[in-house]
The first five atom37 places (N, CA, C, CB, O) and aatype in JSON, in Angstrom:
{
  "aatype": [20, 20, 20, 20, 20, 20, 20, 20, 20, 20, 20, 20, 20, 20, 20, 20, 20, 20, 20, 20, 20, 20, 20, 20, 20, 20, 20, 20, 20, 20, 20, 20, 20, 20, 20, 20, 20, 20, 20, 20, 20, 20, 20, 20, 20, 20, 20, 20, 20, 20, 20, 20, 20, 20, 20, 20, 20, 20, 20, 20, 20, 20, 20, 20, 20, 20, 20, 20, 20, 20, 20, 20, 20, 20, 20, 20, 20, 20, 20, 20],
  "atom_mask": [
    [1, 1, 1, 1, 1],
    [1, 1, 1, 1, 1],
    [1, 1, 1, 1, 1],
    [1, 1, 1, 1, 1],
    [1, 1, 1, 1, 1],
    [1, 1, 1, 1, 1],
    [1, 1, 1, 1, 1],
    [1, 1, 1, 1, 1],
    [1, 1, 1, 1, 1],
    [1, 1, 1, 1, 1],
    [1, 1, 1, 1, 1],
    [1, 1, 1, 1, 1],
    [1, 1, 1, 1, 1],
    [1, 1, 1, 1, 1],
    [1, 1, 1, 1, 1],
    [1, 1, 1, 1, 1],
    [1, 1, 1, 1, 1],
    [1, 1, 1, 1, 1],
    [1, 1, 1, 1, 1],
    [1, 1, 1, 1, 1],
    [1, 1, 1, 1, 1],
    [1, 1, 1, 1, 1],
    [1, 1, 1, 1, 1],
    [1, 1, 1, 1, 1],
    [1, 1, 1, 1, 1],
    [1, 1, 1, 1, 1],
    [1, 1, 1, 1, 1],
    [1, 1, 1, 1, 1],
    [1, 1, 1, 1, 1],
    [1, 1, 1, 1, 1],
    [1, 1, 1, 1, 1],
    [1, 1, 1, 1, 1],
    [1, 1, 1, 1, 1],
    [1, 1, 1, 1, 1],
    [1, 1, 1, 1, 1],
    [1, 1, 1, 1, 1],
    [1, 1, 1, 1, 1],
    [1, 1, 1, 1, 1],
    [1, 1, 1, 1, 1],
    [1, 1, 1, 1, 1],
    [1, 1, 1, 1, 1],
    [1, 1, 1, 1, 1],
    [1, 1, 1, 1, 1],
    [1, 1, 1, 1, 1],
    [1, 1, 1, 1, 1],
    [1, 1, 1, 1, 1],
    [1, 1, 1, 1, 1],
    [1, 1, 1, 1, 1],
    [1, 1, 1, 1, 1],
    [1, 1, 1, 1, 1],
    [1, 1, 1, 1, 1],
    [1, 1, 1, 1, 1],
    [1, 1, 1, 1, 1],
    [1, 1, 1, 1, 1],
    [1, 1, 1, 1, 1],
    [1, 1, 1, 1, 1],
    [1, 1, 1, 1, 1],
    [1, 1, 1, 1, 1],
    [1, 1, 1, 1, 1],
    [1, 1, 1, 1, 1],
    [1, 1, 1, 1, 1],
    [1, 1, 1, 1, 1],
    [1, 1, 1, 1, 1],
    [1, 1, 1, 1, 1],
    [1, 1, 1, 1, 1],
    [1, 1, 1, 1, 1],
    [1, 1, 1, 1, 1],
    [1, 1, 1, 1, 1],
    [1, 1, 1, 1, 1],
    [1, 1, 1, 1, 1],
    [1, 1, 1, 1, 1],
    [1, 1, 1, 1, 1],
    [1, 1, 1, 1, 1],
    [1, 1, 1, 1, 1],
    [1, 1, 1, 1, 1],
    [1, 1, 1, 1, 1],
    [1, 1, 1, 1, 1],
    [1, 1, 1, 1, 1],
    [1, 1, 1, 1, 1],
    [1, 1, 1, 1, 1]
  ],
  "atom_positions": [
    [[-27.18, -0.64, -0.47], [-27.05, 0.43, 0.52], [-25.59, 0.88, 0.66], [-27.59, -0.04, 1.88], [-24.58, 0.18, 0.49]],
    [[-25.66, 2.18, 1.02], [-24.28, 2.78, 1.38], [-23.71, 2.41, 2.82], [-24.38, 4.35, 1.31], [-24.32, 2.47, 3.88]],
    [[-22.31, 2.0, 2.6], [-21.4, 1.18, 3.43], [-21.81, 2.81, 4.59], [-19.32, 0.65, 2.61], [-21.61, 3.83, 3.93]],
    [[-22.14, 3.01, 5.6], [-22.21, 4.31, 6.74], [-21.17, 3.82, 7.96], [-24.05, 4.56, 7.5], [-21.56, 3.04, 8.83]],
    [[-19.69, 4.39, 7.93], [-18.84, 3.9, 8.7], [-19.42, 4.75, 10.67], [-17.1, 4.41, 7.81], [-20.57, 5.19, 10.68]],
    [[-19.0, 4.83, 11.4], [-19.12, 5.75, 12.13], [-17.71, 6.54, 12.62], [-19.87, 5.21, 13.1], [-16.64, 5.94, 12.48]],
    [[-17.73, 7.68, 13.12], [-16.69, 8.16, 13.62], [-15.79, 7.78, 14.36], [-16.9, 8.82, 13.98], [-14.58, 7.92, 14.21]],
    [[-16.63, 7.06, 15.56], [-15.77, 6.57, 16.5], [-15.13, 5.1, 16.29], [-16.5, 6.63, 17.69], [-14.24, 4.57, 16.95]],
    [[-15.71, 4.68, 15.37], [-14.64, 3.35, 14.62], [-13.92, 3.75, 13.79], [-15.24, 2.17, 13.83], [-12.83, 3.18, 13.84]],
    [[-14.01, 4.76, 12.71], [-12.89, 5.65, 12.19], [-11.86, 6.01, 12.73], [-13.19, 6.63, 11.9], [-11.0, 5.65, 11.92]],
    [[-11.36, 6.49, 13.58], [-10.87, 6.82, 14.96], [-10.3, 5.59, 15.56], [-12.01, 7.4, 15.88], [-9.16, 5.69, 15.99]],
    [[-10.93, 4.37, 15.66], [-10.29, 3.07, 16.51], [-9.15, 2.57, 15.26], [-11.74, 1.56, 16.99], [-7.95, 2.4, 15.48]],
    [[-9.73, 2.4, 14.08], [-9.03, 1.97, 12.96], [-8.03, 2.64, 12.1], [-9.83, 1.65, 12.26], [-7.52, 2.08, 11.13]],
    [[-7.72, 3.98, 12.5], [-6.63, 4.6, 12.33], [-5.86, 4.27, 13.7], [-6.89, 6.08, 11.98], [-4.84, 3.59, 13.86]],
    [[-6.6, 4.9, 14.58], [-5.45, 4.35, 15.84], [-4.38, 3.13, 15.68], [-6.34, 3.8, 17.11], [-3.15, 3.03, 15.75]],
    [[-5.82, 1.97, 15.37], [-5.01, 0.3, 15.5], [-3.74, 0.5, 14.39], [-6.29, -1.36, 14.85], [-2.63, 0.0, 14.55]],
    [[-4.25, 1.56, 12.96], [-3.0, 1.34, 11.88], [-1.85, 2.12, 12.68], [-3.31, 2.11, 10.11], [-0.74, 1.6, 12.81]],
    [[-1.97, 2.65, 12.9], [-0.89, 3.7, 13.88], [0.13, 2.77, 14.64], [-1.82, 4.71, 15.23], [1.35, 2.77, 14.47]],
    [[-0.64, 1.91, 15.59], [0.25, 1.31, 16.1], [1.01, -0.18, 15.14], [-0.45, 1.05, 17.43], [2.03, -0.86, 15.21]],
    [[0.14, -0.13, 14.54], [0.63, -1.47, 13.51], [1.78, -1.01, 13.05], [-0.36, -1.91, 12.13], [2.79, -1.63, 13.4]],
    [[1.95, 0.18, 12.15], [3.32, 0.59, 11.65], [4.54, 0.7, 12.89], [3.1, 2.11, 10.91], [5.75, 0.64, 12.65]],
    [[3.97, 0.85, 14.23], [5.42, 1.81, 14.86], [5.98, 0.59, 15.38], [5.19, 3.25, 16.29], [7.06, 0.66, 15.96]],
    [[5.08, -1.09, 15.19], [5.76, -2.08, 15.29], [5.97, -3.01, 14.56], [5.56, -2.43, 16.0], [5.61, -4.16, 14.8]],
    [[6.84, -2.5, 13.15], [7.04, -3.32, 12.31], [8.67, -2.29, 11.92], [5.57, -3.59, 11.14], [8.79, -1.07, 12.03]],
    [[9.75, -3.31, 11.45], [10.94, -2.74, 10.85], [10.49, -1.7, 9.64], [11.9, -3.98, 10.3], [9.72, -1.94, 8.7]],
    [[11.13, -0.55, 9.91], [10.61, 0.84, 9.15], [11.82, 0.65, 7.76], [10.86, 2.7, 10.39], [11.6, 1.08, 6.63]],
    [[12.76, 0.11, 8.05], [14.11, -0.3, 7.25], [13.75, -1.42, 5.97], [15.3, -1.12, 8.47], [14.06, -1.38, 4.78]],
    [[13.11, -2.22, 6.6], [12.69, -3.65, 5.98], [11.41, -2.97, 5.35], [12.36, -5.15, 7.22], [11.4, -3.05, 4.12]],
    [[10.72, -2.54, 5.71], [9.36, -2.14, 4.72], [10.18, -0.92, 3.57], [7.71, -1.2, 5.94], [10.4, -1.24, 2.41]],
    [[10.57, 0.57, 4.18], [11.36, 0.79, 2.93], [12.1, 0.04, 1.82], [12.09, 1.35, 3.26], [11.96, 0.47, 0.68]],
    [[13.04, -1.27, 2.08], [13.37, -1.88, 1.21], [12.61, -2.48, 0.16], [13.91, -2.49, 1.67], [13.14, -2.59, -0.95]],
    [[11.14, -3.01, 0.41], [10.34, -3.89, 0.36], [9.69, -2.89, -0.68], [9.67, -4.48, 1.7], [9.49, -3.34, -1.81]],
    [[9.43, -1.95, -0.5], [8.58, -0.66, -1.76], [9.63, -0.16, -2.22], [7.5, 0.8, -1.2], [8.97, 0.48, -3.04]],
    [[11.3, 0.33, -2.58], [11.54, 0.45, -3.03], [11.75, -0.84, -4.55], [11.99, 1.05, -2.27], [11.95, -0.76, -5.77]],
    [[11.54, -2.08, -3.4], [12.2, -3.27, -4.27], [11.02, -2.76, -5.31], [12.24, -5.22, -3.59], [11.32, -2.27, -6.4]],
    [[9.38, -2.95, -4.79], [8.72, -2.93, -5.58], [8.65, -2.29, -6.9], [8.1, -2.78, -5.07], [8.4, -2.77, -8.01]],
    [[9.01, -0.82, -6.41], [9.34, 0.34, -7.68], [10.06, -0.01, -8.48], [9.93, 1.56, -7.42], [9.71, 0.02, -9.66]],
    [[11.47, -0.51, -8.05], [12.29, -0.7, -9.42], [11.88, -2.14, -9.88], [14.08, -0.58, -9.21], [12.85, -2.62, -10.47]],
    [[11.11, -2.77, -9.85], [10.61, -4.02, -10.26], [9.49, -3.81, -11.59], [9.91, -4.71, -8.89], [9.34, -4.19, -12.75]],
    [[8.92, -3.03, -10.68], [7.32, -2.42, -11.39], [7.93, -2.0, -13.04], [6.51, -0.51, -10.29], [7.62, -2.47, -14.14]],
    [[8.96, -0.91, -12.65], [9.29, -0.08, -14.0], [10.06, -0.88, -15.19], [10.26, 1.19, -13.6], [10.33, -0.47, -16.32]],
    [[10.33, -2.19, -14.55], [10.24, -3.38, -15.69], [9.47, -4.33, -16.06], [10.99, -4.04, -15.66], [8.35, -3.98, -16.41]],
    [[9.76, -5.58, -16.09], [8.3, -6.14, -16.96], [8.77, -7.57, -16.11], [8.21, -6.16, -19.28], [8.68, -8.64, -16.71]],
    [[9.17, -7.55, -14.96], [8.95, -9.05, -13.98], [7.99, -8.99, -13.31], [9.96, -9.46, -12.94], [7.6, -7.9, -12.89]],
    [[7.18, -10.46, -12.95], [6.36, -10.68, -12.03], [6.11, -9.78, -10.37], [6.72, -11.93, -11.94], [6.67, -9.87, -9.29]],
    [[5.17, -9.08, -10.79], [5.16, -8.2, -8.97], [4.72, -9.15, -8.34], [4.05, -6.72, -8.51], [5.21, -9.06, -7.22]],
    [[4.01, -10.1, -8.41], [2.69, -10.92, -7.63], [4.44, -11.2, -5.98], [1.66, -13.31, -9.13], [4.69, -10.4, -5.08]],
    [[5.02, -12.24, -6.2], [6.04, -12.96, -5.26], [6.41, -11.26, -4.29], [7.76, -13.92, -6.42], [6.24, -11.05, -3.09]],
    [[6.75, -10.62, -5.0], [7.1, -9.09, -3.85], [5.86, -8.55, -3.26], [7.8, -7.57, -4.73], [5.93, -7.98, -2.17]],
    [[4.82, -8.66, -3.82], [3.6, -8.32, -2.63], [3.55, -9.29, -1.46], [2.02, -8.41, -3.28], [3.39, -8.9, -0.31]],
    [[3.71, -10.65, -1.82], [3.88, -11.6, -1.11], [4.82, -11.33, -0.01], [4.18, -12.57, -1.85], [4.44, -11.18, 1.15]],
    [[6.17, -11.25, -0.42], [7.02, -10.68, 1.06], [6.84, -9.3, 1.19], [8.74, -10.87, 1.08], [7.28, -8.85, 2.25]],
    [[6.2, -8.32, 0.26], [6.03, -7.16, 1.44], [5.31, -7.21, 2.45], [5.6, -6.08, 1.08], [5.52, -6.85, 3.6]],
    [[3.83, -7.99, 1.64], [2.9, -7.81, 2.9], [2.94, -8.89, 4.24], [1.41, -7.88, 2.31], [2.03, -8.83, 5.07]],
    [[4.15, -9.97, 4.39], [4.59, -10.44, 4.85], [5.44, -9.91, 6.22], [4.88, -10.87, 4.0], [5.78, -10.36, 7.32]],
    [[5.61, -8.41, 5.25], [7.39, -8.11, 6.18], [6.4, -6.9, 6.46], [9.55, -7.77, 5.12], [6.9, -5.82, 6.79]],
    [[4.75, -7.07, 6.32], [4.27, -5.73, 7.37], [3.39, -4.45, 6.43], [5.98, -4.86, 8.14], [2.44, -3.72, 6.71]],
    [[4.33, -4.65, 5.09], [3.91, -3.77, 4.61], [2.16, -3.66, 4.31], [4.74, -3.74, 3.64], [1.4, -4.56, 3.94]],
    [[1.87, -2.26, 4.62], [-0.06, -1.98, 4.4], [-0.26, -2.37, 2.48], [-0.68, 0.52, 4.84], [0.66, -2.53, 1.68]],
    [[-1.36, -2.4, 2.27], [-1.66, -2.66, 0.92], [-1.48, -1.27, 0.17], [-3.13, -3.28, 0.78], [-0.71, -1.19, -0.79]],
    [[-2.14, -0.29, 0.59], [-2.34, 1.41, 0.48], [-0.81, 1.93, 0.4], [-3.24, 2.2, 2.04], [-0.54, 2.79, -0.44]],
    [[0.2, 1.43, 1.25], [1.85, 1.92, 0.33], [2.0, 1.03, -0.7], [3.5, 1.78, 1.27], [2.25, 1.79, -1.64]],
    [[2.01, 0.13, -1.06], [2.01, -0.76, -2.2], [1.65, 0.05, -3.17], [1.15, -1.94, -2.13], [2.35, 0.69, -3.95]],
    [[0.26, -0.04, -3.03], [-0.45, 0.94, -4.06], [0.49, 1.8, -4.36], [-1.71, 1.72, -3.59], [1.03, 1.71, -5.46]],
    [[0.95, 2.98, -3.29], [1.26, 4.23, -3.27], [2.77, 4.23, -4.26], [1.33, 4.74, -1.63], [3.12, 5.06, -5.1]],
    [[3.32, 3.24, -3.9], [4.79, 2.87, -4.96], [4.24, 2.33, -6.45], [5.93, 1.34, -4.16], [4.8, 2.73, -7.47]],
    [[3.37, 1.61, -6.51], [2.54, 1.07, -8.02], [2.72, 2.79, -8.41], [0.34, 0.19, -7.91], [3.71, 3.35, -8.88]],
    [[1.56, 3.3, -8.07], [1.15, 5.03, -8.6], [2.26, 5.5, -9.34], [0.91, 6.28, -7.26], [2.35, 5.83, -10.52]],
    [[3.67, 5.44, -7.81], [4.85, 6.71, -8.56], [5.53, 6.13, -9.63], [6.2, 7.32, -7.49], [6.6, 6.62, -10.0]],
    [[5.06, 5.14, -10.17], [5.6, 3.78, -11.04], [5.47, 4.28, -12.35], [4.69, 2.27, -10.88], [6.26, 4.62, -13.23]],
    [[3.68, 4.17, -12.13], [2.64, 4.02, -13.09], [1.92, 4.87, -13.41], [1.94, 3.26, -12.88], [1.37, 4.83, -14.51]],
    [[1.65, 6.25, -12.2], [1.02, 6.84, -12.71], [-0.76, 6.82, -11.8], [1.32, 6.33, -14.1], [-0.83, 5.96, -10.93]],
    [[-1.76, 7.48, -11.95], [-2.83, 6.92, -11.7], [-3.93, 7.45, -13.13], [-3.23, 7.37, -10.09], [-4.23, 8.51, -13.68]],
    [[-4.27, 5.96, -13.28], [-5.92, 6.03, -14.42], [-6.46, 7.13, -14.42], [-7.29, 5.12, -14.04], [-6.91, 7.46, -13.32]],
    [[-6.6, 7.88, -15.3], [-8.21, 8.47, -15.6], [-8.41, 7.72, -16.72], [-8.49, 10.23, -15.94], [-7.71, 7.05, -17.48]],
    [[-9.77, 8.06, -16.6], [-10.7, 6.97, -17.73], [-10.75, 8.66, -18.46], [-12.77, 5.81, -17.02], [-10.57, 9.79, -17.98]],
    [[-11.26, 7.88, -20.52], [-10.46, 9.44, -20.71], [-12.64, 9.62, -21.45], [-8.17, 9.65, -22.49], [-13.02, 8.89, -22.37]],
    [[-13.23, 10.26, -21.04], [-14.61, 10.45, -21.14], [-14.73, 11.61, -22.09], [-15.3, 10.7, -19.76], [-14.48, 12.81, -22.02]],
    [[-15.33, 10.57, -23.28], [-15.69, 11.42, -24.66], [-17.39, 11.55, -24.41], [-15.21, 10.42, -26.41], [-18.03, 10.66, -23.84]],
    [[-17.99, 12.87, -24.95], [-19.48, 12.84, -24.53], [-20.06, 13.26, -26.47], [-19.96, 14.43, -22.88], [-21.26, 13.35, -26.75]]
  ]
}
C-alpha cells in the first residue's frame, strides 16, 4: 500500500524542521557541508564527516544536497 501522509502532519513536520534548524549553529553546519564538498570531490572516506555533520545538526537532505553539487544527480540512461 501507498505510504497516504495527511496534511495536517505535513504541516507539523515541516514546522518541527523549521524550528530544528533556527536552533542549531548556522556557522558550524555551513562548515560541516562545505567540509563535505571538498572531501567528496576527492577520493577520502565521507562515512566519519556524515558522522560529525549529523552530529553538529546537520539534516540528511543538505548532505544529500552538497553530495548532488559534487556529483551530480543519476539518471538511469533507458534504452527501449
Amino acid at each position: 500500500p501507498v505510504l497516504k501522509v495527511s496534511p495536517a502532519l505535513e504541516k507539523q513536520q515541516v514546522s518541527n524542521l523549521r524550528k530544528f534548524k533556527t536552533k542549531r549553529d548556522q556557522k558550524k553546519v555551513a562548515q560541516h557541508l562545505e567540509k563535505i564538498r571538498n572531501v567528496a570531490a576527492g577520493d577520502e572516506n565521507l562515512i566519519p564527516l556524515f558522522v560529525d555533520a549529523l552530529e553538529a545538526k546537520v539534516t540528511l537532505g543538505e548532505i544529500c544536497l552538497s553530495l548532488r553539487q559534487v556529483f551530480g544527480t543519476y539518471r538511469e540512461n533507458v534504452t527501449v
